[in-house]
mmCIF file of C-alpha atoms in Angstrom:
data_model
loop_
_atom_site.group_PDB
_atom_site.id
_atom_site.type_symbol
_atom_site.label_atom_id
_atom_site.label_comp_id
_atom_site.label_asym_id
_atom_site.label_seq_id
_atom_site.Cartn_x
_atom_site.Cartn_y
_atom_site.Cartn_z
ATOM 1 C CA UNK I 1 -130.081 207.216 45.328
ATOM 2 C CA UNK I 2 -127.073 207.957 47.479
ATOM 3 C CA UNK I 3 -126.904 211.407 49.022
ATOM 4 C CA UNK I 4 -123.972 212.729 50.985
ATOM 5 C CA UNK I 5 -125.003 213.847 54.480
ATOM 6 C CA UNK I 6 -123.259 217.194 53.902
ATOM 7 C CA UNK I 7 -125.748 217.863 51.087
ATOM 8 C CA UNK I 8 -128.753 217.401 53.400
ATOM 9 C CA UNK I 9 -130.080 220.476 55.160
ATOM 10 C CA UNK I 10 -133.022 220.644 57.570
ATOM 11 C CA UNK I 11 -135.532 223.220 56.425
ATOM 12 C CA UNK I 12 -135.193 225.232 59.644
ATOM 13 C CA UNK I 13 -131.430 225.583 59.132
ATOM 14 C CA UNK I 14 -131.981 226.447 55.465
ATOM 15 C CA UNK I 15 -134.303 229.279 56.487
ATOM 16 C CA UNK I 16 -131.500 230.756 58.602
ATOM 17 C CA UNK I 17 -128.677 230.100 56.130
ATOM 18 C CA UNK I 18 -130.363 230.495 52.734
ATOM 19 C CA UNK I 19 -127.948 233.087 51.347
ATOM 20 C CA UNK I 20 -124.881 231.059 52.330
ATOM 21 C CA UNK I 21 -126.466 227.845 51.000
ATOM 22 C CA UNK I 22 -127.167 229.457 47.621
ATOM 23 C CA UNK I 23 -123.593 230.778 47.460
ATOM 24 C CA UNK I 24 -122.227 227.312 48.188
ATOM 25 C CA UNK I 25 -124.552 225.784 45.615
ATOM 26 C CA UNK I 26 -123.417 228.308 43.008
ATOM 27 C CA UNK I 27 -119.747 227.622 43.611
ATOM 28 C CA UNK I 28 -119.883 223.821 43.943
ATOM 29 C CA UNK I 29 -122.822 222.997 41.688
ATOM 30 C CA UNK I 30 -123.875 220.281 44.153
ATOM 31 C CA UNK I 31 -127.575 219.958 44.844
ATOM 32 C CA UNK I 32 -128.932 220.607 48.324
ATOM 33 C CA UNK I 33 -131.471 218.135 49.685
ATOM 34 C CA UNK I 34 -133.968 219.779 51.997
ATOM 35 C CA UNK I 35 -135.276 217.769 54.932
ATOM 36 C CA UNK I 36 -138.583 218.300 56.682
ATOM 37 C CA UNK I 37 -139.263 216.097 59.702
ATOM 38 C CA UNK I 38 -136.229 214.001 58.706
ATOM 39 C CA UNK I 39 -137.729 213.205 55.296
ATOM 40 C CA UNK I 40 -136.511 214.434 51.909
ATOM 41 C CA UNK I 41 -138.943 217.165 50.947
ATOM 42 C CA UNK I 42 -137.272 219.125 48.152
ATOM 43 C CA UNK I 43 -134.073 219.616 46.183
ATOM 44 C CA UNK I 44 -132.339 222.912 45.515
ATOM 45 C CA UNK I 45 -130.445 222.860 42.186
ATOM 46 C CA UNK I 46 -128.253 225.282 40.330
ATOM 47 C CA UNK I 47 -130.014 227.000 37.463
ATOM 48 C CA UNK I 48 -127.627 225.329 35.009
ATOM 49 C CA UNK I 49 -128.608 221.878 36.313
ATOM 50 C CA UNK I 50 -132.293 222.798 36.195
ATOM 51 C CA UNK I 51 -131.992 223.912 32.553
ATOM 52 C CA UNK I 52 -130.218 220.654 31.717
ATOM 53 C CA UNK I 53 -132.979 218.575 33.305
ATOM 54 C CA UNK I 54 -135.695 220.551 31.510
ATOM 55 C CA UNK I 55 -133.886 219.977 28.211
ATOM 56 C CA UNK I 56 -133.739 216.231 28.883
ATOM 57 C CA UNK I 57 -137.442 216.255 29.748
ATOM 58 C CA UNK I 58 -138.225 217.987 26.438
ATOM 59 C CA UNK I 59 -136.127 215.486 24.470
ATOM 60 C CA UNK I 60 -137.883 212.597 26.198
ATOM 61 C CA UNK I 61 -141.290 214.114 25.441
ATOM 62 C CA UNK I 62 -140.374 214.384 21.753
ATOM 63 C CA UNK I 63 -139.222 210.771 21.812
ATOM 64 C CA UNK I 64 -142.573 209.687 23.286
ATOM 65 C CA UNK I 65 -144.456 211.639 20.604
ATOM 66 C CA UNK I 66 -142.331 209.999 17.919
ATOM 67 C CA UNK I 67 -143.181 206.553 19.313
ATOM 68 C CA UNK I 68 -146.904 207.389 19.137
ATOM 69 C CA UNK I 69 -146.580 208.647 15.561
ATOM 70 C CA UNK I 70 -144.590 205.572 14.508
ATOM 71 C CA UNK I 71 -147.232 203.285 16.014
ATOM 72 C CA UNK I 72 -150.031 205.110 14.207
ATOM 73 C CA UNK I 73 -148.111 205.023 10.925
ATOM 74 C CA UNK I 74 -148.006 201.227 11.080
ATOM 75 C CA UNK I 75 -151.722 201.116 10.303
ATOM 76 C CA UNK I 76 -151.918 204.287 8.211
ATOM 77 C CA UNK I 77 -153.826 203.956 4.957
ATOM 78 C CA UNK I 78 -153.843 206.984 2.623
ATOM 79 C CA UNK I 79 -157.092 205.752 1.072
ATOM 80 C CA UNK I 80 -158.865 206.706 4.314
ATOM 81 C CA UNK I 81 -157.868 210.367 4.026
ATOM 82 C CA UNK I 82 -160.613 212.995 3.938
ATOM 83 C CA UNK I 83 -160.085 216.079 1.782
ATOM 84 C CA UNK I 84 -160.257 219.577 3.246
ATOM 85 C CA UNK I 85 -163.126 220.375 0.917
ATOM 86 C CA UNK I 86 -165.232 217.623 2.479
ATOM 87 C CA UNK I 87 -164.336 218.755 5.981
ATOM 88 C CA UNK I 88 -165.245 222.394 5.207
ATOM 89 C CA UNK I 89 -168.643 221.403 3.872
ATOM 90 C CA UNK I 90 -169.583 219.720 7.129
#
């Protein structure tokens, strides 16, 4: 992943300039990469970008569930079904 140096902010500078950093983030929409001991530690995103990523995550999760269901349906046999009446009796 390529990150522009201007998007990287040491955590100590972020602590001093948080308000200005959030304003810049809101206006540009560019993520801010937070450094701690010269290592990427966190990413600050706009709320719009965060919502978008959460939506993608949800779509992917549904896709994974569909794959599991499709795999199970390959070996599904209706003759093996158990009626609710039998389940209730147990």
